[in-house]
């Protein structure tokens, strides 16, 4: 028996994000699609409402990083299924932008980058986390593969800092620099350094990263958002 | 904030021997069923030689309990970190003695200007001299994180030269920049500091840290160092770098299990490469701050995990050491209570080498007046550790009978004169003035600490022989020529 697409359905979908219930989310999304839900509505009236609430609660100190990260993950699983349908129908889902993020070559610190990725995701960005120890080619390949709007590079180490500049130089060489916003961060990254290598912004923590990204992408937020 | 309801009791180790066995069995289950990932063939070979199974293109190592137990049986129960050319500075590790060591930082609160700024080469010299002068500082971690006023290439070599030139106290080392010649150069410098390769093998003076990249990866750079440490006779400190809730589980027991998985794998790796090489388990494991993601070193979970690692070390008769620290971003009440509680707990749990003094904010900030204050904190901890010594004379029965009941005073008794200096603690800087006198006028504790630090910086001379200093300088020249031309 197919389910009914109504306000209750969208609320349930939002709740799967809030509660971090990935299996339930995938199940509801698939059932919704079978019942003819508009995939754009499923994202905007369902999943996005959930993640907005999560962002608010995190900002208010009611929930914590693991809950935020799980919600972002559930959101991602749901949108991955829905995006295929949206794409097929020729429509475009509203997103603040697609970010490819990774820790640069020579650096294996994982956690800060992952926290930043989760907080960005919970704030309405589509984030592809490509991991640690990422060289120039791997960054460029990922940006192309995911048709990204933003490149995020993280490092906690001083020695390989210049790897960041190499990626930016390559972007220029292959004519992609104007299409990609670059945000960098991690403890040794200063504003002066970011200016020197020609990055568009530096995030000093996850919240600041979202704030700066909003500035770059022209996102205007009127309410408290997910912040770390 | 949760309150202390007065119903909790203290215990020296937070887990019992039976519970140690449960943690051990759980860690073995993980090692046998899941194993660890290893990044290079040298490490794979070491594990293979120890009887482990290699899967997935030799990248996944399954470690049987027998390999763990065989390796543990080869580790000595104690070793000594020697003072360089100065036996009075020896620290024995694993015999129950507790020693305190400085910590490092990227920024410093400048003692003269009050400004917070990045650390420099002069700070490396100052920090070393401070640690050398303070009596309760028994060893040093690198006095500052990097030298921001020097080239990155050779940065560790310059730092090590200044360090070795200004103290004879033993030290602790975690790899720094990963630069090409870092391992061989630093080991060479440590050897120069004690007169040669064989001298260092006989009397090692550095503790070499090898860290597992959590969860469960044996990192190639740390294998470089493991080989360097073992070849040069440098005892190892082995640790997991897990952070509960991020790179480790979110229960205290689960954190301890994964710590042991990662520590056991390094025991197997190192004992396979060099059977009988001395090592210590090391505590380095906070829970993540769930709001910010911070590597939260000042937390009770971190301290209690250290107690758990100490219990496991005792269970296997292996020495144990650990990193302390606070999360405060300045030197304040929070720094004081986070450090005092953790360090006292560490000391009670029997950690032999506690790396903490003079810094805060998780390796970010150092201050020399703070090192002075924490020198005093260590004195307090030492007094607590002394406990109450019971013998006939100290029981004082004759004196008690002689003096009381009132009127009568112990003040003029020979027994008092004989014992008070030894039995009672007299802090150097902490306030012991009457309230009214203090009100009339006083010098703040911070100011007293600053004055003492300034006086050390103005007057303390390096104890290192001139020839050794020259030899270190020439080796540094060689490194700079080679790498910078
Ligand atoms: C794209 O836009 C953005 C925007 C904002 C961004 C961003 C990107 N990326 C980060 N941010 C910012 O937002 C995040 C959230 O608020 C923040 O991210 P953070 O990553 O800062 O915060 C995380 C949420 C929590 N923090 C962390 O996860 C890092 C904690 C500390 C203790 C740390 C850890 C855990 C580790 N380490 Co390493 N380590 C240290 C760290 C000391 C410290 N107190 O931070 C640091 C970073 N390590 C350092 C070093 C030197 C090293 N480490 C090394 C190794 C490791 C472990 C593998 C053992 C482990 C990592 C485990 C893992 N799987 O990630 C070695 C290098 C290995 C390598 N090749 O990468 C080694 C060389 C060994 C050594 N000497 O300690 C220091 C760097 C010094 C500097 N830059 O001047 C260090 C400050 C402390 C230290 N003891 O030396 C912000 O920086």
Tab-separated table of N, CA, C and O and ligand atoms in Angstrom, chain A residues 101 106-113 115-116 120 152-158 183-188 203-206 209, chain B residues 106 141-142 145-146 148 174-177 211-214 221-222 241 243 247 284 292-295 361-364, ligand 1:
chain	number	residue	atom	x	y	z
A	101	UNK	N	36.065	19.152	-0.006
A	101	UNK	CA	36.969	19.506	1.102
A	101	UNK	C	37.939	18.365	1.396
A	101	UNK	O	37.576	17.186	1.285
A	106	UNK	N	50.686	15.585	2.740
A	106	UNK	CA	51.684	15.678	3.802
A	106	UNK	C	51.057	15.789	5.184
A	106	UNK	O	51.746	15.779	6.191
A	107	UNK	N	49.747	15.891	5.216
A	107	UNK	CA	49.071	16.079	6.509
A	107	UNK	C	47.974	15.025	6.677
A	107	UNK	O	47.122	14.874	5.798
A	108	UNK	N	48.013	14.323	7.805
A	108	UNK	CA	47.028	13.254	8.016
A	108	UNK	C	46.018	13.620	9.110
A	108	UNK	O	45.289	12.770	9.597
A	109	UNK	N	45.990	14.892	9.531
A	109	UNK	CA	44.995	15.286	10.532
A	109	UNK	C	43.606	15.285	9.890
A	109	UNK	O	43.386	15.939	8.879
A	110	UNK	N	42.684	14.583	10.515
A	110	UNK	CA	41.402	14.292	9.888
A	110	UNK	C	40.230	15.026	10.546
A	110	UNK	O	39.254	15.385	9.901
A	111	UNK	N	40.356	15.222	11.864
A	111	UNK	CA	39.158	15.566	12.633
A	111	UNK	C	38.635	16.973	12.344
A	111	UNK	O	37.447	17.163	12.112
A	112	UNK	N	39.536	17.957	12.336
A	112	UNK	CA	39.100	19.333	12.128
A	112	UNK	C	38.381	19.482	10.798
A	112	UNK	O	37.302	20.079	10.716
A	113	UNK	N	38.987	18.901	9.771
A	113	UNK	CA	38.379	18.954	8.440
A	113	UNK	C	37.003	18.297	8.457
A	113	UNK	O	36.039	18.811	7.853
A	115	UNK	N	34.966	17.963	11.030
A	115	UNK	CA	34.029	18.813	11.788
A	115	UNK	C	33.542	19.945	10.894
A	115	UNK	O	32.337	20.235	10.808
A	116	UNK	N	34.474	20.581	10.186
A	116	UNK	CA	34.103	21.684	9.296
A	116	UNK	C	33.127	21.170	8.233
A	116	UNK	O	32.105	21.805	7.943
A	120	UNK	N	29.341	22.575	7.727
A	120	UNK	CA	28.935	23.170	6.430
A	120	UNK	C	27.688	22.468	5.905
A	120	UNK	O	26.737	23.104	5.450
A	152	UNK	N	37.613	23.474	-0.375
A	152	UNK	CA	38.009	23.703	1.008
A	152	UNK	C	39.279	22.912	1.295
A	152	UNK	O	39.323	21.708	1.062
A	153	UNK	N	40.310	23.604	1.758
A	153	UNK	CA	41.555	22.895	2.090
A	153	UNK	C	41.901	23.143	3.552
A	153	UNK	O	41.867	24.287	4.023
A	154	UNK	N	42.268	22.049	4.214
A	154	UNK	CA	42.581	22.130	5.642
A	154	UNK	C	44.006	21.659	5.878
A	154	UNK	O	44.491	20.745	5.203
A	155	UNK	N	44.694	22.279	6.830
A	155	UNK	CA	45.937	21.701	7.341
A	155	UNK	C	46.187	22.182	8.762
A	155	UNK	O	45.820	23.298	9.121
A	156	UNK	N	46.810	21.312	9.542
A	156	UNK	CA	47.221	21.702	10.896
A	156	UNK	C	48.732	21.838	10.966
A	156	UNK	O	49.286	22.166	12.002
A	157	UNK	N	49.398	21.558	9.860
A	157	UNK	CA	50.863	21.551	9.883
A	157	UNK	C	51.431	22.746	9.138
A	157	UNK	O	50.875	23.181	8.131
A	158	UNK	N	52.555	23.244	9.641
A	158	UNK	CA	53.158	24.415	9.040
A	158	UNK	C	53.969	24.049	7.796
A	158	UNK	O	53.941	24.761	6.805
A	183	UNK	N	38.368	28.245	0.018
A	183	UNK	CA	38.438	28.583	1.448
A	183	UNK	C	39.453	27.651	2.107
A	183	UNK	O	39.493	26.456	1.816
A	184	UNK	N	40.301	28.228	2.950
A	184	UNK	CA	41.338	27.442	3.614
A	184	UNK	C	41.209	27.593	5.129
A	184	UNK	O	40.582	28.548	5.597
A	185	UNK	N	41.788	26.648	5.866
A	185	UNK	CA	41.716	26.754	7.327
A	185	UNK	C	42.584	25.724	8.027
A	185	UNK	O	43.202	24.867	7.386
A	186	UNK	N	42.626	25.826	9.368
A	186	UNK	CA	43.504	24.988	10.189
A	186	UNK	C	44.448	25.886	10.970
A	186	UNK	O	44.684	27.022	10.558
A	187	UNK	N	45.005	25.390	12.067
A	187	UNK	CA	45.679	26.300	13.001
A	187	UNK	C	46.833	27.139	12.441
A	187	UNK	O	46.985	28.286	12.858
A	188	UNK	N	47.646	26.665	11.489
A	188	UNK	CA	48.722	27.568	11.040
A	188	UNK	C	48.281	28.557	9.961
A	188	UNK	O	49.083	29.385	9.534
A	203	UNK	N	38.874	30.190	7.186
A	203	UNK	CA	37.949	29.928	8.291
A	203	UNK	C	38.759	29.589	9.531
A	203	UNK	O	39.623	28.720	9.480
A	204	UNK	N	38.483	30.304	10.627
A	204	UNK	CA	39.291	30.046	11.822
A	204	UNK	C	38.718	28.929	12.686
A	204	UNK	O	39.398	28.370	13.526
A	205	UNK	N	37.452	28.650	12.507
A	205	UNK	CA	36.862	27.448	13.105
A	205	UNK	C	35.680	27.083	12.214
A	205	UNK	O	35.434	27.759	11.199
A	206	UNK	N	34.915	26.067	12.596
A	206	UNK	CA	33.874	25.588	11.691
A	206	UNK	C	32.788	26.646	11.468
A	206	UNK	O	32.325	26.864	10.350
A	209	UNK	N	34.042	29.249	9.249
A	209	UNK	CA	34.125	28.750	7.873
A	209	UNK	C	32.771	28.921	7.180
A	209	UNK	O	32.704	29.359	6.029
B	106	UNK	N	53.005	26.920	20.475
B	106	UNK	CA	53.270	27.711	19.267
B	106	UNK	C	53.339	29.204	19.577
B	106	UNK	O	53.905	29.973	18.836
B	141	UNK	N	60.103	18.557	27.217
B	141	UNK	CA	59.649	18.357	25.846
B	141	UNK	C	60.239	19.544	25.099
B	141	UNK	O	60.777	20.468	25.710
B	142	UNK	N	60.148	19.572	23.746
B	142	UNK	CA	60.753	20.701	23.037
B	142	UNK	C	60.215	22.003	23.631
B	142	UNK	O	59.003	22.155	23.814
B	145	UNK	N	57.254	24.935	20.016
B	145	UNK	CA	56.843	24.037	18.929
B	145	UNK	C	57.716	24.149	17.689
B	145	UNK	O	58.192	23.161	17.145
B	146	UNK	N	57.839	25.351	17.179
B	146	UNK	CA	58.722	25.627	16.038
B	146	UNK	C	59.474	26.903	16.357
B	146	UNK	O	59.130	27.616	17.283
B	148	UNK	N	59.567	30.227	14.692
B	148	UNK	CA	58.893	30.934	13.602
B	148	UNK	C	59.799	31.968	12.936
B	148	UNK	O	59.468	32.481	11.880
B	174	UNK	N	58.661	14.042	20.133
B	174	UNK	CA	57.676	13.592	19.147
B	174	UNK	C	58.079	14.233	17.828
B	174	UNK	O	58.436	15.402	17.816
B	175	UNK	N	57.979	13.518	16.719
B	175	UNK	CA	58.547	14.051	15.480
B	175	UNK	C	57.898	15.361	15.092
B	175	UNK	O	56.790	15.679	15.477
B	176	UNK	N	58.644	16.126	14.339
B	176	UNK	CA	58.298	17.529	14.209
B	176	UNK	C	57.826	17.901	12.827
B	176	UNK	O	56.656	18.136	12.599
B	177	UNK	N	58.756	17.963	11.875
B	177	UNK	CA	58.402	18.513	10.573
B	177	UNK	C	58.309	17.445	9.495
B	177	UNK	O	57.772	17.697	8.428
B	211	UNK	N	53.483	7.148	17.732
B	211	UNK	CA	52.041	7.327	17.900
B	211	UNK	C	51.286	6.583	16.797
B	211	UNK	O	51.689	6.616	15.635
B	212	UNK	N	50.203	5.932	17.181
B	212	UNK	CA	49.332	5.322	16.179
B	212	UNK	C	48.351	6.378	15.702
B	212	UNK	O	47.784	7.127	16.501
B	213	UNK	N	48.162	6.461	14.387
B	213	UNK	CA	47.164	7.386	13.845
B	213	UNK	C	45.801	6.712	13.975
B	213	UNK	O	45.531	5.717	13.331
B	214	UNK	N	44.946	7.263	14.804
B	214	UNK	CA	43.689	6.574	15.097
B	214	UNK	C	42.638	6.822	14.041
B	214	UNK	O	42.661	7.885	13.412
B	221	UNK	N	55.546	7.627	8.927
B	221	UNK	CA	56.530	8.527	9.537
B	221	UNK	C	56.938	8.032	10.925
B	221	UNK	O	58.085	8.138	11.332
B	222	UNK	N	55.935	7.544	11.652
B	222	UNK	CA	56.264	7.064	12.989
B	222	UNK	C	57.093	5.790	12.917
B	222	UNK	O	57.885	5.516	13.819
B	241	UNK	N	46.670	8.190	19.546
B	241	UNK	CA	46.272	9.603	19.541
B	241	UNK	C	44.765	9.705	19.386
B	241	UNK	O	44.262	10.648	18.810
B	243	UNK	N	40.821	10.376	19.985
B	243	UNK	CA	40.013	11.365	20.688
B	243	UNK	C	38.601	10.779	20.760
B	243	UNK	O	37.974	10.540	19.718
B	247	UNK	N	37.853	9.957	16.843
B	247	UNK	CA	38.703	8.883	16.325
B	247	UNK	C	38.773	7.720	17.310
B	247	UNK	O	39.643	6.853	17.198
B	284	UNK	N	47.512	9.887	26.298
B	284	UNK	CA	47.456	11.065	25.411
B	284	UNK	C	46.045	11.198	24.844
B	284	UNK	O	45.858	11.605	23.721
B	292	UNK	N	32.572	22.014	20.284
B	292	UNK	CA	33.504	22.673	19.366
B	292	UNK	C	34.359	21.690	18.586
B	292	UNK	O	34.967	22.064	17.584
B	293	UNK	N	34.476	20.462	19.067
B	293	UNK	CA	35.376	19.508	18.432
B	293	UNK	C	36.783	19.579	18.996
B	293	UNK	O	37.681	18.886	18.534
B	294	UNK	N	36.981	20.415	20.006
B	294	UNK	CA	38.332	20.612	20.555
B	294	UNK	C	38.947	19.314	21.070
B	294	UNK	O	38.272	18.468	21.646
B	295	UNK	N	40.256	19.210	20.871
B	295	UNK	CA	41.078	18.165	21.495
B	295	UNK	C	41.193	18.577	22.962
B	295	UNK	O	42.074	19.346	23.349
B	361	UNK	N	46.382	25.134	26.627
B	361	UNK	CA	45.648	25.168	25.358
B	361	UNK	C	46.193	24.141	24.365
B	361	UNK	O	46.429	24.462	23.199
B	362	UNK	N	46.381	22.918	24.849
B	362	UNK	CA	46.751	21.817	23.954
B	362	UNK	C	47.915	22.125	23.026
B	362	UNK	O	47.729	22.145	21.820
B	363	UNK	N	49.085	22.368	23.550
B	363	UNK	CA	50.312	22.629	22.781
B	363	UNK	C	50.291	23.979	22.065
B	363	UNK	O	51.000	24.165	21.091
B	364	UNK	N	49.481	24.882	22.508
B	364	UNK	CA	49.414	26.154	21.791
B	364	UNK	C	50.135	27.305	22.479
B	364	UNK	O	50.602	28.211	21.815
C	1	LIG	C1	38.440	24.603	4.579
C	1	LIG	O1	38.222	25.510	5.612
C	1	LIG	C2	38.603	25.222	6.856
C	1	LIG	C3	38.184	26.075	7.853
C	1	LIG	C4	38.487	25.844	9.185
C	1	LIG	C5	39.277	24.746	9.495
C	1	LIG	C6	39.738	23.887	8.485
C	1	LIG	C7	39.400	24.113	7.144
C	1	LIG	N1	40.453	22.915	9.056
C	1	LIG	C8	40.450	23.149	10.354
C	1	LIG	N2	39.764	24.242	10.663
C	1	LIG	C9	39.410	24.853	11.934
C	1	LIG	O2	38.119	24.400	12.268
C	1	LIG	C10	38.196	23.174	13.026
C	1	LIG	C11	36.985	23.037	13.906
C	1	LIG	O3	36.755	24.175	14.677
C	1	LIG	C12	39.502	23.271	13.757
C	1	LIG	O4	40.204	22.087	13.442
C	1	LIG	P1	41.311	21.434	14.411
C	1	LIG	O5	41.881	20.305	13.669
C	1	LIG	O6	42.209	22.507	14.849
C	1	LIG	O7	40.457	20.878	15.630
C	1	LIG	C13	39.942	19.558	15.669
C	1	LIG	C14	38.436	19.655	15.715
C	1	LIG	C15	40.489	18.848	16.926
C	1	LIG	N3	41.942	18.788	16.908
C	1	LIG	C16	42.645	17.788	16.353
C	1	LIG	O8	42.100	16.840	15.822
C	1	LIG	C17	44.138	17.883	16.425
C	1	LIG	C18	44.603	17.564	17.838
C	1	LIG	C19	46.121	17.408	17.981
C	1	LIG	C20	46.497	16.943	19.370
C	1	LIG	C21	46.809	16.462	17.002
C	1	LIG	C22	46.449	15.126	16.699
C	1	LIG	C23	45.180	14.482	17.238
C	1	LIG	C24	47.253	14.302	15.886
C	1	LIG	N4	48.481	14.621	15.360
C	1	LIG	CO1	49.212	16.435	15.323
C	1	LIG	N5	47.885	17.082	16.512
C	1	LIG	C25	47.960	18.394	16.827
C	1	LIG	C26	46.795	18.799	17.633
C	1	LIG	C27	47.037	19.702	18.833
C	1	LIG	C28	45.827	20.512	19.135
C	1	LIG	N6	45.701	20.894	20.366
C	1	LIG	O9	45.007	20.830	18.285
C	1	LIG	C29	48.873	19.239	16.062
C	1	LIG	C30	48.000	19.869	15.005
C	1	LIG	N7	49.829	18.275	15.469
C	1	LIG	C31	50.991	18.802	15.290
C	1	LIG	C32	52.098	18.065	14.777
C	1	LIG	C33	53.390	18.833	14.654
C	1	LIG	C34	51.995	16.706	14.432
C	1	LIG	N8	50.855	15.940	14.479
C	1	LIG	C35	51.064	14.714	13.977
C	1	LIG	C36	50.255	13.598	14.105
C	1	LIG	C37	49.060	13.584	14.774
C	1	LIG	C38	48.260	12.311	14.997
C	1	LIG	C39	48.245	11.398	13.807
C	1	LIG	C40	48.917	11.582	16.131
C	1	LIG	C41	46.864	12.892	15.444
C	1	LIG	C42	45.848	13.005	14.288
C	1	LIG	C43	44.826	11.903	14.303
C	1	LIG	C44	43.765	12.044	13.265
C	1	LIG	N9	43.308	10.900	12.786
C	1	LIG	O10	43.348	13.138	12.881
C	1	LIG	C45	52.343	14.656	13.252
C	1	LIG	C46	52.162	14.979	11.784
C	1	LIG	C47	51.518	13.869	11.027
C	1	LIG	C48	51.162	14.305	9.636
C	1	LIG	N10	51.998	14.021	8.642
C	1	LIG	O11	50.142	14.907	9.444
C	1	LIG	C49	53.122	15.759	13.999
C	1	LIG	C50	54.216	16.329	13.126
C	1	LIG	C51	53.719	15.074	15.228
C	1	LIG	C52	53.966	15.946	16.376
C	1	LIG	N11	55.154	16.476	16.516
C	1	LIG	O12	53.092	16.152	17.162
C	1	LIG	C53	51.057	20.227	15.746
C	1	LIG	C54	51.028	21.248	14.625
C	1	LIG	C55	51.864	22.469	14.967
C	1	LIG	C56	51.783	23.608	14.023
C	1	LIG	N12	51.025	23.594	12.969
C	1	LIG	O13	52.455	24.585	14.254
C	1	LIG	C57	49.858	20.267	16.729
C	1	LIG	C58	49.278	21.656	16.921
C	1	LIG	C59	50.305	19.722	18.120
C	1	LIG	C60	51.629	19.080	18.362
C	1	LIG	N13	51.798	18.390	19.386
C	1	LIG	O14	52.627	19.091	17.754
C	1	LIG	C61	40.157	24.543	13.203
C	1	LIG	O15	41.547	24.443	12.996
